[in-house]
Short mmCIF file of C-alpha atoms in Angstrom, two decimals:
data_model
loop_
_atom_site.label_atom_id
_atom_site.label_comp_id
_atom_site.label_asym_id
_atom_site.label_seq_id
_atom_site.Cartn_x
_atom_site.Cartn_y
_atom_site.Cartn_z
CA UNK A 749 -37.68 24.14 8.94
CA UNK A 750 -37.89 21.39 6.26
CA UNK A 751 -37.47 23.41 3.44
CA UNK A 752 -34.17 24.80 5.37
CA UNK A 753 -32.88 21.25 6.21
CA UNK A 754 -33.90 20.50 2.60
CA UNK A 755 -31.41 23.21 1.40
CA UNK A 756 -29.12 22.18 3.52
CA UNK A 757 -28.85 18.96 2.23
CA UNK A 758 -28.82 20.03 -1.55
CA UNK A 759 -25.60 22.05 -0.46
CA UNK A 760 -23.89 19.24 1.99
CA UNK A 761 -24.30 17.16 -1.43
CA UNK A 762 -22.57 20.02 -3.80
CA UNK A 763 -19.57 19.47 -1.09
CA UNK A 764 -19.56 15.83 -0.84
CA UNK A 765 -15.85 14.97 -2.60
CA UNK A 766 -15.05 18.92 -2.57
CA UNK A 767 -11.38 18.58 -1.05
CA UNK A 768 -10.31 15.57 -2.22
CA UNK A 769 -11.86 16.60 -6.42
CA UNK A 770 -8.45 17.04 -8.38
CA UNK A 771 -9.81 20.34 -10.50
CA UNK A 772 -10.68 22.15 -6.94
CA UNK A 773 -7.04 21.22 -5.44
CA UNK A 774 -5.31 22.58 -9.04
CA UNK A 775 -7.07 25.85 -8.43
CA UNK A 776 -6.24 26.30 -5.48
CA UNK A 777 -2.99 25.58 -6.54
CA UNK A 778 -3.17 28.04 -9.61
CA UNK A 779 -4.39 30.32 -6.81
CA UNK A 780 -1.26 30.46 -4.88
CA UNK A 781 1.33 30.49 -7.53
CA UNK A 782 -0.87 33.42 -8.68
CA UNK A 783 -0.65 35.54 -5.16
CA UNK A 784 3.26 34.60 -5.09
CA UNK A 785 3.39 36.47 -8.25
CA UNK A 786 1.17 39.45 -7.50
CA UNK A 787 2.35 39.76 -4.56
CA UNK A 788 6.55 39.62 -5.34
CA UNK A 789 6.17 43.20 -6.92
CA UNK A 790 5.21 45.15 -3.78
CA UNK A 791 7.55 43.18 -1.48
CA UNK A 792 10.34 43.78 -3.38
CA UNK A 793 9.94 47.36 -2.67
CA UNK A 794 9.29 47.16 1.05
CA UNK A 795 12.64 45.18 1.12
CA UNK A 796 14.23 47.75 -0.93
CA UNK A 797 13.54 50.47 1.08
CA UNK A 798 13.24 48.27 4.13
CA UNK A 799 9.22 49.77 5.04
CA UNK A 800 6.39 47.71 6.12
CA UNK A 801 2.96 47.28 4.40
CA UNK A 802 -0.05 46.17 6.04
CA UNK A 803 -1.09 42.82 6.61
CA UNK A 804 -4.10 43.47 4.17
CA UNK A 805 -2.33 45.06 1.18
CA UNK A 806 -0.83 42.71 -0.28
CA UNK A 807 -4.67 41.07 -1.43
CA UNK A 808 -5.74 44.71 -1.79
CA UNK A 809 -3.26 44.90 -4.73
CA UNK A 810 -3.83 41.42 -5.51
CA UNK A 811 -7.14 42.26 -6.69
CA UNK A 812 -6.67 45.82 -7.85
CA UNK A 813 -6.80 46.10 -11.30
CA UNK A 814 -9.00 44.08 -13.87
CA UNK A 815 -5.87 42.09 -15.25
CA UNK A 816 -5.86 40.36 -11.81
CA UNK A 817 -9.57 39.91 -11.34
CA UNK A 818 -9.71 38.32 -15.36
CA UNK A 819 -7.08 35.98 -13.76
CA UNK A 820 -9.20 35.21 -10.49
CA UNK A 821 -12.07 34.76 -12.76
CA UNK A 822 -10.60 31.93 -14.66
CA UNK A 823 -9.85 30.12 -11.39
CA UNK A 824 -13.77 30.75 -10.36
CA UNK A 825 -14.42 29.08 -13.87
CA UNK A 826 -12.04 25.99 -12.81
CA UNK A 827 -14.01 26.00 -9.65
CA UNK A 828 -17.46 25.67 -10.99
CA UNK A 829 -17.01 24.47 -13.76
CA UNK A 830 -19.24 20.87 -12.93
CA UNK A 831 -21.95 23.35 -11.80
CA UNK A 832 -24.98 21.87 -11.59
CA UNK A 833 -23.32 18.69 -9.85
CA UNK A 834 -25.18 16.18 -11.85
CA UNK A 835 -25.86 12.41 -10.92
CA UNK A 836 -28.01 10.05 -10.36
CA UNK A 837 -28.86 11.30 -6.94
CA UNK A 838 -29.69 14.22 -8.51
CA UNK A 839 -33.37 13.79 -9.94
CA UNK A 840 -34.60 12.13 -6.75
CA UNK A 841 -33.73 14.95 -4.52
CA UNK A 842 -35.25 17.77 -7.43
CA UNK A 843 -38.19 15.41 -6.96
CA UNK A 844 -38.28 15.57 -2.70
CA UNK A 845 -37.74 19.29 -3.08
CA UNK A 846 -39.02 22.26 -5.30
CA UNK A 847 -37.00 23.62 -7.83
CA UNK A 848 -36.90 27.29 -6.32
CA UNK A 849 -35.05 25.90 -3.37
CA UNK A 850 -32.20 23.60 -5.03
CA UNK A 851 -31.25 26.68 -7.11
CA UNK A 852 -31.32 28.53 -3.72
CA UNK A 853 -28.69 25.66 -2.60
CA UNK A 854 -26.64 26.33 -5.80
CA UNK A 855 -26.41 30.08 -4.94
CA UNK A 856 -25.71 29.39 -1.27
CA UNK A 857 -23.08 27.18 -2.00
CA UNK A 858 -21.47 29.30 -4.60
CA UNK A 859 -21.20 31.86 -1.77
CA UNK A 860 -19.81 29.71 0.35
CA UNK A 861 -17.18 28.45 -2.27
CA UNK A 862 -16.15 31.84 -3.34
CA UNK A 863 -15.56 33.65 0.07
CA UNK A 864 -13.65 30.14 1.03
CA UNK A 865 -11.49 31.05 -2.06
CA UNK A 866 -11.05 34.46 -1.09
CA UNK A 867 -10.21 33.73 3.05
CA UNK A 868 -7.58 31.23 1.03
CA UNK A 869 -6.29 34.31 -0.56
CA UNK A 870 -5.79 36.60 1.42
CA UNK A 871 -4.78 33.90 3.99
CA UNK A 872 -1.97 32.96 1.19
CA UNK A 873 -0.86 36.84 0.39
CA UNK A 874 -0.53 37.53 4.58
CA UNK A 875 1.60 34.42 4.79
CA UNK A 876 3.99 35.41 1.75
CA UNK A 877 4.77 38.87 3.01
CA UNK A 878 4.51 38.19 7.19
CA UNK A 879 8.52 39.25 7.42
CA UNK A 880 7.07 42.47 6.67
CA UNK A 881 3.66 43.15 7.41
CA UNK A 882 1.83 44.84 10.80
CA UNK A 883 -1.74 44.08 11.86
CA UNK A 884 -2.76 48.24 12.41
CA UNK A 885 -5.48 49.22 10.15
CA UNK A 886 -3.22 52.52 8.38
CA UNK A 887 -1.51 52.43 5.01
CA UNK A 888 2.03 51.72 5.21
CA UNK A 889 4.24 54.10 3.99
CA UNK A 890 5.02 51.58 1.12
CA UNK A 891 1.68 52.26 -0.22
CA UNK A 892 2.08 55.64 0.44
CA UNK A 893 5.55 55.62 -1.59
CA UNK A 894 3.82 53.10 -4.35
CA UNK A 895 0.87 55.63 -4.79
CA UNK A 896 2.39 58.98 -4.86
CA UNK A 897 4.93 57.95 -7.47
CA UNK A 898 5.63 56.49 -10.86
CA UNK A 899 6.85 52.98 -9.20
CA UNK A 900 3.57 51.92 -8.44
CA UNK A 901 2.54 52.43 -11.78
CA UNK A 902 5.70 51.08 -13.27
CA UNK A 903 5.89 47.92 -11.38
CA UNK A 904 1.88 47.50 -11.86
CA UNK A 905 0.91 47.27 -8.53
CA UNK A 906 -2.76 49.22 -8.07
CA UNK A 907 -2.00 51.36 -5.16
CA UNK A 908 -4.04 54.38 -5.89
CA UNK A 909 -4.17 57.83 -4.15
CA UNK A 910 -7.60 58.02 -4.70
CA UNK A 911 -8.24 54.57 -2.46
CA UNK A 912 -5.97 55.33 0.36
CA UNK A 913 -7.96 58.92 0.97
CA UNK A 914 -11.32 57.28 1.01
CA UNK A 915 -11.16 53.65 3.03
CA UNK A 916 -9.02 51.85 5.42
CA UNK A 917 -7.01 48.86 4.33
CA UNK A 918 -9.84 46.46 6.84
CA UNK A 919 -12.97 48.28 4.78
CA UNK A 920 -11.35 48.06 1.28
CA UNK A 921 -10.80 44.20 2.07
CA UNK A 922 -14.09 43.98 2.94
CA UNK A 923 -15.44 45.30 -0.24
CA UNK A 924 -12.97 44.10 -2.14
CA UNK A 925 -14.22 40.78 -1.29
CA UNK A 926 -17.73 41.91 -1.60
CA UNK A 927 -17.59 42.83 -5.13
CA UNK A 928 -15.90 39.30 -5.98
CA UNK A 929 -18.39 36.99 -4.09
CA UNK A 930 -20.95 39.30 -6.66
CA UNK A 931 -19.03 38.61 -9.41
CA UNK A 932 -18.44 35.01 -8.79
CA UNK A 933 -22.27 34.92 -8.24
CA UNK A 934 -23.20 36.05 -11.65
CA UNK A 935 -20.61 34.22 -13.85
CA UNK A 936 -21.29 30.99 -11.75
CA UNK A 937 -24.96 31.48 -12.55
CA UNK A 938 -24.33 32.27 -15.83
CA UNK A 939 -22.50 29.17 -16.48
CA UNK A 940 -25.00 27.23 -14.72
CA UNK A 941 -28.01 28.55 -16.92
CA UNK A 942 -26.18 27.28 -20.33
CA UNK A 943 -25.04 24.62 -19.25
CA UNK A 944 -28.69 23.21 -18.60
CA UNK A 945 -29.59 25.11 -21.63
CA UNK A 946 -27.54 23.34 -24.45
CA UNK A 947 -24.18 21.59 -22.35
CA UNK A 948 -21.48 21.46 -20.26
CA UNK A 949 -18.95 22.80 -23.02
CA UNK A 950 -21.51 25.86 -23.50
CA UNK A 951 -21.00 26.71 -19.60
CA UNK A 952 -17.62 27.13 -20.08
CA UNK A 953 -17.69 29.28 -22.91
CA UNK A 954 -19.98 31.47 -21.11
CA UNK A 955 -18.22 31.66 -18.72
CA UNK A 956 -15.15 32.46 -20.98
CA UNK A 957 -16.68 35.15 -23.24
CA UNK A 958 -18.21 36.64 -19.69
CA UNK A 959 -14.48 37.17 -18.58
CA UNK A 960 -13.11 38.44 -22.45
CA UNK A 961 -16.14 40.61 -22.66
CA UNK A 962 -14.98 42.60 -19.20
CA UNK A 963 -11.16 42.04 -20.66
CA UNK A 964 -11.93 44.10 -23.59
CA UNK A 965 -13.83 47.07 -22.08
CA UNK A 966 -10.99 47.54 -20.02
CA UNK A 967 -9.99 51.53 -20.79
CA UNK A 968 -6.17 51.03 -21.50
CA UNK A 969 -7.36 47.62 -23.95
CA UNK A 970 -9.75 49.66 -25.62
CA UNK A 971 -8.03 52.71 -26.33
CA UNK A 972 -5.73 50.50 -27.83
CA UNK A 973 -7.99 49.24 -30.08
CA UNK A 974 -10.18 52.08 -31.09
CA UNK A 975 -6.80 54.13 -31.26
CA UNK A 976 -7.77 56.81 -28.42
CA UNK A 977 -5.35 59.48 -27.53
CA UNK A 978 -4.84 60.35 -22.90
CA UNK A 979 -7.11 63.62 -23.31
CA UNK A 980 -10.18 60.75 -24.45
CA UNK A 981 -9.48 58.26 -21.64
CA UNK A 982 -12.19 59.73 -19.08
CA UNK A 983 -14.80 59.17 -21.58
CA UNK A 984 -13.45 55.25 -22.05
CA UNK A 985 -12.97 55.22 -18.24
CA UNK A 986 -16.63 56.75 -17.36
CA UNK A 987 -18.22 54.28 -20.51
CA UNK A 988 -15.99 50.95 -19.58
CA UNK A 989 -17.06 51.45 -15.54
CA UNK A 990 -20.59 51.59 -16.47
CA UNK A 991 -21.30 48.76 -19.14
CA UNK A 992 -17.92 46.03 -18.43
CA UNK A 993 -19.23 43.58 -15.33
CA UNK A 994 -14.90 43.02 -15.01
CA UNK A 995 -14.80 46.89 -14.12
CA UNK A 996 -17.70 46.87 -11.88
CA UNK A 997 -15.29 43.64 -9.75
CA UNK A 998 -12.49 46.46 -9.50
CA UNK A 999 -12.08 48.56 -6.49
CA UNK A 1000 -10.36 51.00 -7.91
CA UNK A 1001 -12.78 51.30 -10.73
CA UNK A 1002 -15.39 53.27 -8.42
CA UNK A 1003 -16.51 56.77 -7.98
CA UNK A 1004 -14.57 58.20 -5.49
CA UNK A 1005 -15.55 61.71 -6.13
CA UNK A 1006 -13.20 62.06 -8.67
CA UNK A 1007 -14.88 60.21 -11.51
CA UNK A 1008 -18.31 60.26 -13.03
CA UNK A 1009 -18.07 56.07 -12.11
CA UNK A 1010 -20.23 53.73 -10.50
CA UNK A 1011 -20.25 53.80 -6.72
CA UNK A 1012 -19.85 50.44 -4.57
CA UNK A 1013 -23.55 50.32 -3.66
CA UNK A 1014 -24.58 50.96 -7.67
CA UNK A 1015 -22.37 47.71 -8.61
CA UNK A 1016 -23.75 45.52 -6.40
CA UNK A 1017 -27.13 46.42 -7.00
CA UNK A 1018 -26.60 45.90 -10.45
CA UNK A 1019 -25.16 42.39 -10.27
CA UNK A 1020 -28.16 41.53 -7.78
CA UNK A 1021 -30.33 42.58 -11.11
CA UNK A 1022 -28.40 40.46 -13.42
CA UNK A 1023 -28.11 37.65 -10.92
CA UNK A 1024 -32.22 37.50 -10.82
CA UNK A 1025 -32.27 37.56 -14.27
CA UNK A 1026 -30.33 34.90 -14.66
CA UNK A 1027 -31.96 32.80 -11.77
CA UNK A 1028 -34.99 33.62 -13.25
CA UNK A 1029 -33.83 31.88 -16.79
CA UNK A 1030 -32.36 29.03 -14.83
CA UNK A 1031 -35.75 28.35 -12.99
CA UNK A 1032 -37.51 28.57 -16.46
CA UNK A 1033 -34.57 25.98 -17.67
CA UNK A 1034 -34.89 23.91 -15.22
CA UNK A 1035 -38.34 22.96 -15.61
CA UNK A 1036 -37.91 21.79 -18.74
CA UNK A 1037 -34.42 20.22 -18.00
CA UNK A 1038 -34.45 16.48 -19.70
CA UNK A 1039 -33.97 14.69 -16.31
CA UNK A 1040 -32.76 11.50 -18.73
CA UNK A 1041 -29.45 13.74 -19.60
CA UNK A 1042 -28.88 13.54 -15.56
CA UNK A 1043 -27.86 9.32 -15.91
CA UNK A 1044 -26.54 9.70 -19.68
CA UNK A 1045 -29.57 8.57 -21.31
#
């Protein structure tokens, strides 16, 4: 029980000034301007046609492709980006607790930050299109009509055949949200291991080049740049889902039994890997950590 109340304290404290800190209300901010625009696409197709669309598709094509998770990602860097909170505070309580556990309260409230950010979201995208959304748990036939024709594709909105014959709209939320809070965990981790390493300003680019790398090894990107022709694609598609931690955050970049891809399951257990690893190299970092650095000595 002290070790829990211990934890619980170490995360109360990453909180303390949390609504009222001016970078967390600008992402937020960033956040919804972001949704309006995602989301203005779709609905201007249900109001064309005058159809519906369920009340969770407009944050299931939010988050669809990898363009709008490199653009969420950015926001997760705003969000952390003072990860570890540092003060003075801070070396008494890493000296009232053990290390193991105030890196458990970093993960736990990283968690906690990220689905937050996420309920915001798809709070945000079912507000913006409530004229013309329904609660069932069916595809609408706007989805239907975005998916089994060349105006999804046109108008870049990631309604897929492929997603709407495997899930419902409440399980691909679900997972959906599942591979983000993953995500988040490992470039939030990631950031917080350089940043003890060698500096704030290193975090940050982590973080950065983390989000570019998965940019790159996006299929259409690289074909681009290594000048691929369509018949090569499933070979960029099968490589990119594999090895590009930006893929393995997008739904629709998952076997469905149509592609040699990674399953759900397979991408979370593989950011559960790298997320050790990099806990691990933050414990090892943190006992060394110059506790002088914490006051600006």
């Amino acid at each position: 029980m002290g070790a829990c109340r211990q934890v619980a304290a170490a995360v109360r404290w990453n909180f303390l000034g949390f609504y009222k800190n001016p970078r967390i209300i600008m992402a937020f901010l960033f956040s919804f301007i972001l949704c309006f625009f995602l989301s203005e696409r779709a609905m201007t197709v249900a109001e064309y046609y005058d159809s519906p669309v369920q009340a969770f598709e407009p944050f299931i094509w939010t988050f669809g492709d990898a363009t709008s998770i490199l653009l969420c990602a950015l926001l997760l860097i705003l969000l952390f980006m003072d990860l570890p909170k540092l003060s003075p505070f801070t070396p008494y309580m890493l000296l009232r607790m053990k290390k193991g556990r105030w890196l458990l309260a970093q993960l736990i409230y990283i968690f906690l930050v990220t689905v937050l950010y996420m309920l915001y979201v798809l709070a945000v995208t079912g507000i913006l299109c409530m004229k013309k959304t329904y609660p069932g748990n069916i595809w609408s036939k706007t989805a239907a009509l975005l998916a089994y024709s060349r105006m999804g594709k046109d108008l870049s909105v990631p309604s897929t055949v492929k997603v709407m014959e495997s899930t419902s709209p409440f399980a691909c939320s679900a997972q959906i949200i599942l591979l983000l809070v993953c995500y988040a965990l490992t470039l939030s981790f990631l950031m917080l291991f350089f940043q003890m390493w060698i500096g704030k300003k290193a975090g940050v680019a982590a973080g950065l080049f983390y989000s570019l790398f998965g940019f790159l090894l996006n299929p259409k990107v690289l074909a681009v740049i290594l000048h691929k022709e369509e018949y090569q694609m499933f070979q960029i598609r099968r490589l990119t889902g594999w090895i590009s931690p930006l893929n393995h955050a997008t739904y629709g970049m998952h076997d469905f039994g149509y592609d040699v891809l990674p399953s759900i399951g397979q991408s979370c257990l593989l950011f559960a890997l790298l997320l050790g690893f990099l806990a691990w190299l933050s414990f090892r970092t943190l006992k060394k950590y110059n506790f002088g650095s914490f006051t600006g000595e």
